[in-house]
Amino acid sequence: MSMFAKQYLETLQGLIERAINEQMDVIEMAGKRVAESVAQGGILHIFGVGHSHILAEEGFYRAGGLAAVNPILEPSLMLHSGARKSMQLENVSGLGAILFRYHELKKEDILLIVSNSGVSRVPIELASLAKENGIYTIAITSVKYSEQIKGDKQALYEIVDLVIDNFGEPGDALIEIPGLPQRVGPSSTVLGTALLNAIIVAAVAELQAMGFAPPVYISGHLPGSNEHNSTLARKYAARIRAL
């Protein structure tokens, strides 16, 4: 039976290799835009609903990650506040506008939206508002999934400035087990996390090349981490509500 677990890991490996072969140009472009934003005093906002919010937490206050990251974390759109309720709220008009105002996105910022399906209303609303206000937008999404389910509506990949495809299958899960009608083993969180951190690495490398000291947190278990991380947190506290 372990063959299915191995198949899952090998399929994920194949998706990461595909990202390396097909997505490096857009990953590097995303990193460049993030670096330019940070150098100009901007920050990177990360937003997702449901499981996609995990990437906002992954990018926030992270050892080896940028300090200039604001996670847009709305409890009502996250699973711990009620999974079924959150699925309904992610399609309520007006919530995106509330989040946009609350987090005070500015023109020098970047908005990265994570949505595997690319059709939920709140992410699309937030992306549209950001674009209307001159804010550069990036999406990590499954274009294949979006194309299959969007119908006559616009999907996220059709709205944002830069699309990074996670190559996810419609429905997210990858592995078919004989006799089971549902597939198992989702890919979006694993691929999304890898793509997000690749963007961060590219941004830090670009900042270093620009001669701008990259604001990078270090592990709290390392010597000198408290002073280093506290200095960075104080620098960005006025813009990042979660700090």
PDB file of C-alpha atoms in Angstrom, residues 5-206:
ATOM      1  CA  ALA A   5       2.499   7.472  -0.602  1.00  0.00           C
ATOM      2  CA  LYS A   6       5.577   7.193  -2.801  1.00  0.00           C
ATOM      3  CA  GLN A   7       3.520   8.121  -5.859  1.00  0.00           C
ATOM      4  CA  TYR A   8       2.292  11.227  -4.037  1.00  0.00           C
ATOM      5  CA  LEU A   9       5.795  12.380  -3.136  1.00  0.00           C
ATOM      6  CA  GLU A  10       7.096  11.645  -6.628  1.00  0.00           C
ATOM      7  CA  THR A  11       4.206  13.596  -8.161  1.00  0.00           C
ATOM      8  CA  LEU A  12       5.003  16.568  -5.933  1.00  0.00           C
ATOM      9  CA  GLN A  13       8.640  16.283  -6.950  1.00  0.00           C
ATOM     10  CA  GLY A  14       7.586  16.364 -10.584  1.00  0.00           C
ATOM     11  CA  LEU A  15       5.521  19.501 -10.024  1.00  0.00           C
ATOM     12  CA  ILE A  16       8.452  21.261  -8.373  1.00  0.00           C
ATOM     13  CA  GLU A  17      10.703  20.245 -11.271  1.00  0.00           C
ATOM     14  CA  ARG A  18       8.097  21.613 -13.671  1.00  0.00           C
ATOM     15  CA  ALA A  19       8.085  24.887 -11.749  1.00  0.00           C
ATOM     16  CA  ILE A  20      11.874  25.049 -12.085  1.00  0.00           C
ATOM     17  CA  ASN A  21      11.635  24.448 -15.823  1.00  0.00           C
ATOM     18  CA  GLU A  22       8.656  26.683 -16.594  1.00  0.00           C
ATOM     19  CA  GLN A  23       8.204  29.284 -13.861  1.00  0.00           C
ATOM     20  CA  MET A  24      11.651  30.675 -13.073  1.00  0.00           C
ATOM     21  CA  ASP A  25      11.182  33.800 -15.187  1.00  0.00           C
ATOM     22  CA  VAL A  26       8.023  34.823 -13.325  1.00  0.00           C
ATOM     23  CA  ILE A  27       9.499  33.837  -9.957  1.00  0.00           C
ATOM     24  CA  GLU A  28      12.533  36.037 -10.616  1.00  0.00           C
ATOM     25  CA  MET A  29      10.267  38.855 -11.795  1.00  0.00           C
ATOM     26  CA  ALA A  30       8.186  38.570  -8.627  1.00  0.00           C
ATOM     27  CA  GLY A  31      11.353  38.671  -6.528  1.00  0.00           C
ATOM     28  CA  LYS A  32      12.561  41.743  -8.398  1.00  0.00           C
ATOM     29  CA  ARG A  33       9.284  43.586  -7.869  1.00  0.00           C
ATOM     30  CA  VAL A  34       9.243  42.699  -4.167  1.00  0.00           C
ATOM     31  CA  ALA A  35      12.849  43.874  -3.779  1.00  0.00           C
ATOM     32  CA  GLU A  36      12.113  47.180  -5.506  1.00  0.00           C
ATOM     33  CA  SER A  37       9.096  47.676  -3.253  1.00  0.00           C
ATOM     34  CA  VAL A  38      11.031  46.973  -0.053  1.00  0.00           C
ATOM     35  CA  ALA A  39      13.866  49.269  -1.143  1.00  0.00           C
ATOM     36  CA  GLN A  40      11.310  52.057  -1.636  1.00  0.00           C
ATOM     37  CA  GLY A  41       9.787  51.562   1.801  1.00  0.00           C
ATOM     38  CA  GLY A  42       6.978  49.256   0.737  1.00  0.00           C
ATOM     39  CA  ILE A  43       5.929  45.899   2.113  1.00  0.00           C
ATOM     40  CA  LEU A  44       4.680  42.602   0.738  1.00  0.00           C
ATOM     41  CA  HIS A  45       1.089  41.775   1.700  1.00  0.00           C
ATOM     42  CA  ILE A  46       0.133  38.091   1.467  1.00  0.00           C
ATOM     43  CA  PHE A  47      -3.489  36.949   1.464  1.00  0.00           C
ATOM     44  CA  GLY A  48      -5.394  33.735   1.033  1.00  0.00           C
ATOM     45  CA  VAL A  49      -8.646  32.207   2.228  1.00  0.00           C
ATOM     46  CA  GLY A  50      -9.146  28.709   3.610  1.00  0.00           C
ATOM     47  CA  HIS A  51      -5.969  26.644   3.479  1.00  0.00           C
ATOM     48  CA  SER A  52      -4.339  29.286   1.280  1.00  0.00           C
ATOM     49  CA  HIS A  53      -3.976  31.525   4.329  1.00  0.00           C
ATOM     50  CA  ILE A  54      -1.229  29.140   5.463  1.00  0.00           C
ATOM     51  CA  LEU A  55       1.113  30.805   2.990  1.00  0.00           C
ATOM     52  CA  ALA A  56       0.485  34.199   4.576  1.00  0.00           C
ATOM     53  CA  GLU A  57       1.661  32.732   7.876  1.00  0.00           C
ATOM     54  CA  GLU A  58       4.594  30.976   6.188  1.00  0.00           C
ATOM     55  CA  GLY A  59       5.903  34.279   4.885  1.00  0.00           C
ATOM     56  CA  PHE A  60       5.446  36.151   8.165  1.00  0.00           C
ATOM     57  CA  TYR A  61       8.003  36.603  10.982  1.00  0.00           C
ATOM     58  CA  ARG A  62       9.937  33.677   9.541  1.00  0.00           C
ATOM     59  CA  ALA A  63      13.519  32.641  10.173  1.00  0.00           C
ATOM     60  CA  GLY A  64      15.228  33.252   6.848  1.00  0.00           C
ATOM     61  CA  GLY A  65      12.285  35.320   5.650  1.00  0.00           C
ATOM     62  CA  LEU A  66      11.698  38.987   4.913  1.00  0.00           C
ATOM     63  CA  ALA A  67      10.648  41.237   7.756  1.00  0.00           C
ATOM     64  CA  ALA A  68       8.706  43.436   5.332  1.00  0.00           C
ATOM     65  CA  VAL A  69       5.793  40.997   5.065  1.00  0.00           C
ATOM     66  CA  ASN A  70       2.261  41.715   6.232  1.00  0.00           C
ATOM     67  CA  PRO A  71       0.042  38.630   6.500  1.00  0.00           C
ATOM     68  CA  ILE A  72      -3.575  39.550   5.831  1.00  0.00           C
ATOM     69  CA  LEU A  73      -5.116  37.106   8.297  1.00  0.00           C
ATOM     70  CA  GLU A  74      -8.869  37.391   8.708  1.00  0.00           C
ATOM     71  CA  PRO A  75     -10.137  34.801  11.228  1.00  0.00           C
ATOM     72  CA  SER A  76     -13.588  34.583   9.651  1.00  0.00           C
ATOM     73  CA  LEU A  77     -11.950  33.375   6.424  1.00  0.00           C
ATOM     74  CA  MET A  78      -9.794  30.781   8.175  1.00  0.00           C
ATOM     75  CA  LEU A  79     -10.750  27.236   9.104  1.00  0.00           C
ATOM     76  CA  HIS A  80     -10.260  27.449  12.861  1.00  0.00           C
ATOM     77  CA  SER A  81     -13.197  29.855  13.183  1.00  0.00           C
ATOM     78  CA  GLY A  82     -15.545  27.424  11.456  1.00  0.00           C
ATOM     79  CA  ALA A  83     -14.609  25.645   8.264  1.00  0.00           C
ATOM     80  CA  ARG A  84     -18.050  25.593   6.633  1.00  0.00           C
ATOM     81  CA  LYS A  85     -18.720  29.183   7.615  1.00  0.00           C
ATOM     82  CA  SER A  86     -15.409  30.338   6.165  1.00  0.00           C
ATOM     83  CA  MET A  87     -16.220  28.689   2.825  1.00  0.00           C
ATOM     84  CA  GLN A  88     -19.377  30.768   2.577  1.00  0.00           C
ATOM     85  CA  LEU A  89     -17.754  34.008   3.713  1.00  0.00           C
ATOM     86  CA  GLU A  90     -14.968  33.798   1.121  1.00  0.00           C
ATOM     87  CA  ASN A  91     -17.631  34.550  -1.497  1.00  0.00           C
ATOM     88  CA  VAL A  92     -19.300  37.495   0.260  1.00  0.00           C
ATOM     89  CA  SER A  93     -18.979  40.777  -1.627  1.00  0.00           C
ATOM     90  CA  GLY A  94     -17.519  43.686   0.315  1.00  0.00           C
ATOM     91  CA  LEU A  95     -15.121  41.773   2.564  1.00  0.00           C
ATOM     92  CA  GLY A  96     -12.224  42.424   0.211  1.00  0.00           C
ATOM     93  CA  ALA A  97     -12.847  46.160   0.419  1.00  0.00           C
ATOM     94  CA  ILE A  98     -12.898  46.019   4.215  1.00  0.00           C
ATOM     95  CA  LEU A  99      -9.566  44.186   4.287  1.00  0.00           C
ATOM     96  CA  PHE A 100      -8.064  46.600   1.772  1.00  0.00           C
ATOM     97  CA  ARG A 101      -8.928  49.588   3.957  1.00  0.00           C
ATOM     98  CA  TYR A 102      -8.006  47.900   7.234  1.00  0.00           C
ATOM     99  CA  HIS A 103      -4.496  46.950   6.115  1.00  0.00           C
ATOM    100  CA  GLU A 104      -3.914  50.315   4.426  1.00  0.00           C
ATOM    101  CA  LEU A 105      -2.259  49.049   1.257  1.00  0.00           C
ATOM    102  CA  LYS A 106      -0.131  51.703  -0.455  1.00  0.00           C
ATOM    103  CA  LYS A 107       1.100  52.215  -4.011  1.00  0.00           C
ATOM    104  CA  GLU A 108       4.662  51.264  -3.133  1.00  0.00           C
ATOM    105  CA  ASP A 109       3.490  47.898  -1.740  1.00  0.00           C
ATOM    106  CA  ILE A 110       3.040  44.503  -3.398  1.00  0.00           C
ATOM    107  CA  LEU A 111      -0.024  42.291  -2.953  1.00  0.00           C
ATOM    108  CA  LEU A 112       0.481  38.538  -3.320  1.00  0.00           C
ATOM    109  CA  ILE A 113      -2.756  36.568  -3.391  1.00  0.00           C
ATOM    110  CA  VAL A 114      -2.805  32.803  -3.016  1.00  0.00           C
ATOM    111  CA  SER A 115      -5.867  31.020  -4.388  1.00  0.00           C
ATOM    112  CA  ASN A 116      -5.681  27.531  -5.809  1.00  0.00           C
ATOM    113  CA  SER A 117      -9.083  27.665  -7.509  1.00  0.00           C
ATOM    114  CA  GLY A 118      -8.742  31.341  -8.392  1.00  0.00           C
ATOM    115  CA  VAL A 119     -12.488  31.945  -8.302  1.00  0.00           C
ATOM    116  CA  SER A 120     -13.364  32.890  -4.697  1.00  0.00           C
ATOM    117  CA  ARG A 121     -14.890  36.350  -4.533  1.00  0.00           C
ATOM    118  CA  VAL A 122     -12.893  37.934  -1.696  1.00  0.00           C
ATOM    119  CA  PRO A 123      -9.431  37.300  -3.228  1.00  0.00           C
ATOM    120  CA  ILE A 124     -10.662  38.563  -6.598  1.00  0.00           C
ATOM    121  CA  GLU A 125     -12.188  41.652  -5.002  1.00  0.00           C
ATOM    122  CA  LEU A 126      -8.996  42.420  -3.099  1.00  0.00           C
ATOM    123  CA  ALA A 127      -6.857  41.961  -6.212  1.00  0.00           C
ATOM    124  CA  SER A 128      -9.145  44.217  -8.240  1.00  0.00           C
ATOM    125  CA  LEU A 129      -9.061  46.971  -5.619  1.00  0.00           C
ATOM    126  CA  ALA A 130      -5.284  46.791  -5.410  1.00  0.00           C
ATOM    127  CA  LYS A 131      -4.937  47.149  -9.171  1.00  0.00           C
ATOM    128  CA  GLU A 132      -7.376  50.057  -9.240  1.00  0.00           C
ATOM    129  CA  ASN A 133      -5.165  51.795  -6.688  1.00  0.00           C
ATOM    130  CA  GLY A 134      -1.922  51.249  -8.589  1.00  0.00           C
ATOM    131  CA  ILE A 135      -0.600  48.405  -6.426  1.00  0.00           C
ATOM    132  CA  TYR A 136       1.336  45.633  -8.169  1.00  0.00           C
ATOM    133  CA  THR A 137      -0.424  42.277  -7.810  1.00  0.00           C
ATOM    134  CA  ILE A 138       0.892  38.717  -7.960  1.00  0.00           C
ATOM    135  CA  ALA A 139      -1.050  35.452  -7.779  1.00  0.00           C
ATOM    136  CA  ILE A 140      -0.037  31.915  -6.922  1.00  0.00           C
ATOM    137  CA  THR A 141      -2.834  29.843  -8.417  1.00  0.00           C
ATOM    138  CA  SER A 142      -3.743  26.847 -10.564  1.00  0.00           C
ATOM    139  CA  VAL A 143      -4.561  28.111 -14.036  1.00  0.00           C
ATOM    140  CA  LYS A 144      -5.849  24.679 -15.080  1.00  0.00           C
ATOM    141  CA  TYR A 145      -8.238  24.528 -12.106  1.00  0.00           C
ATOM    142  CA  SER A 146      -9.468  28.075 -12.709  1.00  0.00           C
ATOM    143  CA  GLU A 147     -10.085  27.491 -16.404  1.00  0.00           C
ATOM    144  CA  GLN A 148     -12.210  24.443 -15.655  1.00  0.00           C
ATOM    145  CA  ILE A 149     -14.538  26.034 -13.091  1.00  0.00           C
ATOM    146  CA  LYS A 150     -14.674  29.785 -13.746  1.00  0.00           C
ATOM    147  CA  GLY A 151     -17.474  29.702 -16.308  1.00  0.00           C
ATOM    148  CA  ASP A 152     -18.130  33.171 -17.703  1.00  0.00           C
ATOM    149  CA  LYS A 153     -16.573  34.940 -14.690  1.00  0.00           C
ATOM    150  CA  GLN A 154     -13.077  36.366 -14.441  1.00  0.00           C
ATOM    151  CA  ALA A 155     -10.598  34.242 -12.535  1.00  0.00           C
ATOM    152  CA  LEU A 156      -7.743  35.589 -10.442  1.00  0.00           C
ATOM    153  CA  TYR A 157      -5.124  34.803 -13.090  1.00  0.00           C
ATOM    154  CA  GLU A 158      -6.954  37.109 -15.509  1.00  0.00           C
ATOM    155  CA  ILE A 159      -6.839  40.069 -13.101  1.00  0.00           C
ATOM    156  CA  VAL A 160      -3.396  40.228 -11.500  1.00  0.00           C
ATOM    157  CA  ASP A 161      -0.218  41.675 -12.997  1.00  0.00           C
ATOM    158  CA  LEU A 162       1.879  38.521 -12.601  1.00  0.00           C
ATOM    159  CA  VAL A 163       0.735  34.888 -12.464  1.00  0.00           C
ATOM    160  CA  ILE A 164       2.726  32.056 -10.901  1.00  0.00           C
ATOM    161  CA  ASP A 165       1.118  28.734 -11.772  1.00  0.00           C
ATOM    162  CA  ASN A 166       1.289  25.956  -9.185  1.00  0.00           C
ATOM    163  CA  PHE A 167       0.173  23.434 -11.856  1.00  0.00           C
ATOM    164  CA  GLY A 168      -2.443  22.013  -9.495  1.00  0.00           C
ATOM    165  CA  GLU A 169      -5.097  19.603 -10.679  1.00  0.00           C
ATOM    166  CA  PRO A 170      -8.780  20.587 -10.511  1.00  0.00           C
ATOM    167  CA  GLY A 171      -9.896  19.682  -6.992  1.00  0.00           C
ATOM    168  CA  ASP A 172      -6.289  19.921  -5.713  1.00  0.00           C
ATOM    169  CA  ALA A 173      -5.819  16.227  -4.866  1.00  0.00           C
ATOM    170  CA  LEU A 174      -3.394  14.165  -6.957  1.00  0.00           C
ATOM    171  CA  ILE A 175      -3.622  10.453  -6.229  1.00  0.00           C
ATOM    172  CA  GLU A 176      -6.243   7.946  -7.344  1.00  0.00           C
ATOM    173  CA  ILE A 177      -6.698   4.855  -5.179  1.00  0.00           C
ATOM    174  CA  PRO A 178      -8.645   1.969  -6.742  1.00  0.00           C
ATOM    175  CA  GLY A 179     -12.211   1.732  -5.451  1.00  0.00           C
ATOM    176  CA  LEU A 180     -12.173   5.237  -3.951  1.00  0.00           C
ATOM    177  CA  PRO A 181     -14.199   7.865  -5.848  1.00  0.00           C
ATOM    178  CA  GLN A 182     -12.204  10.801  -4.457  1.00  0.00           C
ATOM    179  CA  ARG A 183      -8.578  11.554  -5.163  1.00  0.00           C
ATOM    180  CA  VAL A 184      -6.307  12.187  -2.161  1.00  0.00           C
ATOM    181  CA  GLY A 185      -3.095  14.080  -1.492  1.00  0.00           C
ATOM    182  CA  PRO A 186      -3.455  17.819  -2.219  1.00  0.00           C
ATOM    183  CA  SER A 187      -0.602  19.724  -3.830  1.00  0.00           C
ATOM    184  CA  SER A 188      -1.415  23.407  -3.423  1.00  0.00           C
ATOM    185  CA  THR A 189       0.097  24.011   0.027  1.00  0.00           C
ATOM    186  CA  VAL A 190       3.364  22.207  -0.719  1.00  0.00           C
ATOM    187  CA  LEU A 191       3.843  23.857  -4.109  1.00  0.00           C
ATOM    188  CA  GLY A 192       2.622  27.217  -2.872  1.00  0.00           C
ATOM    189  CA  THR A 193       5.070  27.221   0.022  1.00  0.00           C
ATOM    190  CA  ALA A 194       7.963  26.339  -2.277  1.00  0.00           C
ATOM    191  CA  LEU A 195       6.988  29.033  -4.788  1.00  0.00           C
ATOM    192  CA  LEU A 196       6.531  31.666  -2.080  1.00  0.00           C
ATOM    193  CA  ASN A 197       9.918  30.984  -0.520  1.00  0.00           C
ATOM    194  CA  ALA A 198      11.529  30.999  -3.963  1.00  0.00           C
ATOM    195  CA  ILE A 199      10.108  34.498  -4.463  1.00  0.00           C
ATOM    196  CA  ILE A 200      11.475  35.585  -1.077  1.00  0.00           C
ATOM    197  CA  VAL A 201      14.921  34.169  -1.867  1.00  0.00           C
ATOM    198  CA  ALA A 202      14.913  35.955  -5.225  1.00  0.00           C
ATOM    199  CA  ALA A 203      13.866  39.208  -3.543  1.00  0.00           C
ATOM    200  CA  VAL A 204      16.602  38.994  -0.908  1.00  0.00           C
ATOM    201  CA  ALA A 205      19.234  38.252  -3.559  1.00  0.00           C
ATOM    202  CA  GLU A 206      18.030  41.230  -5.594  1.00  0.00           C
TER     203      GLU A 206
END
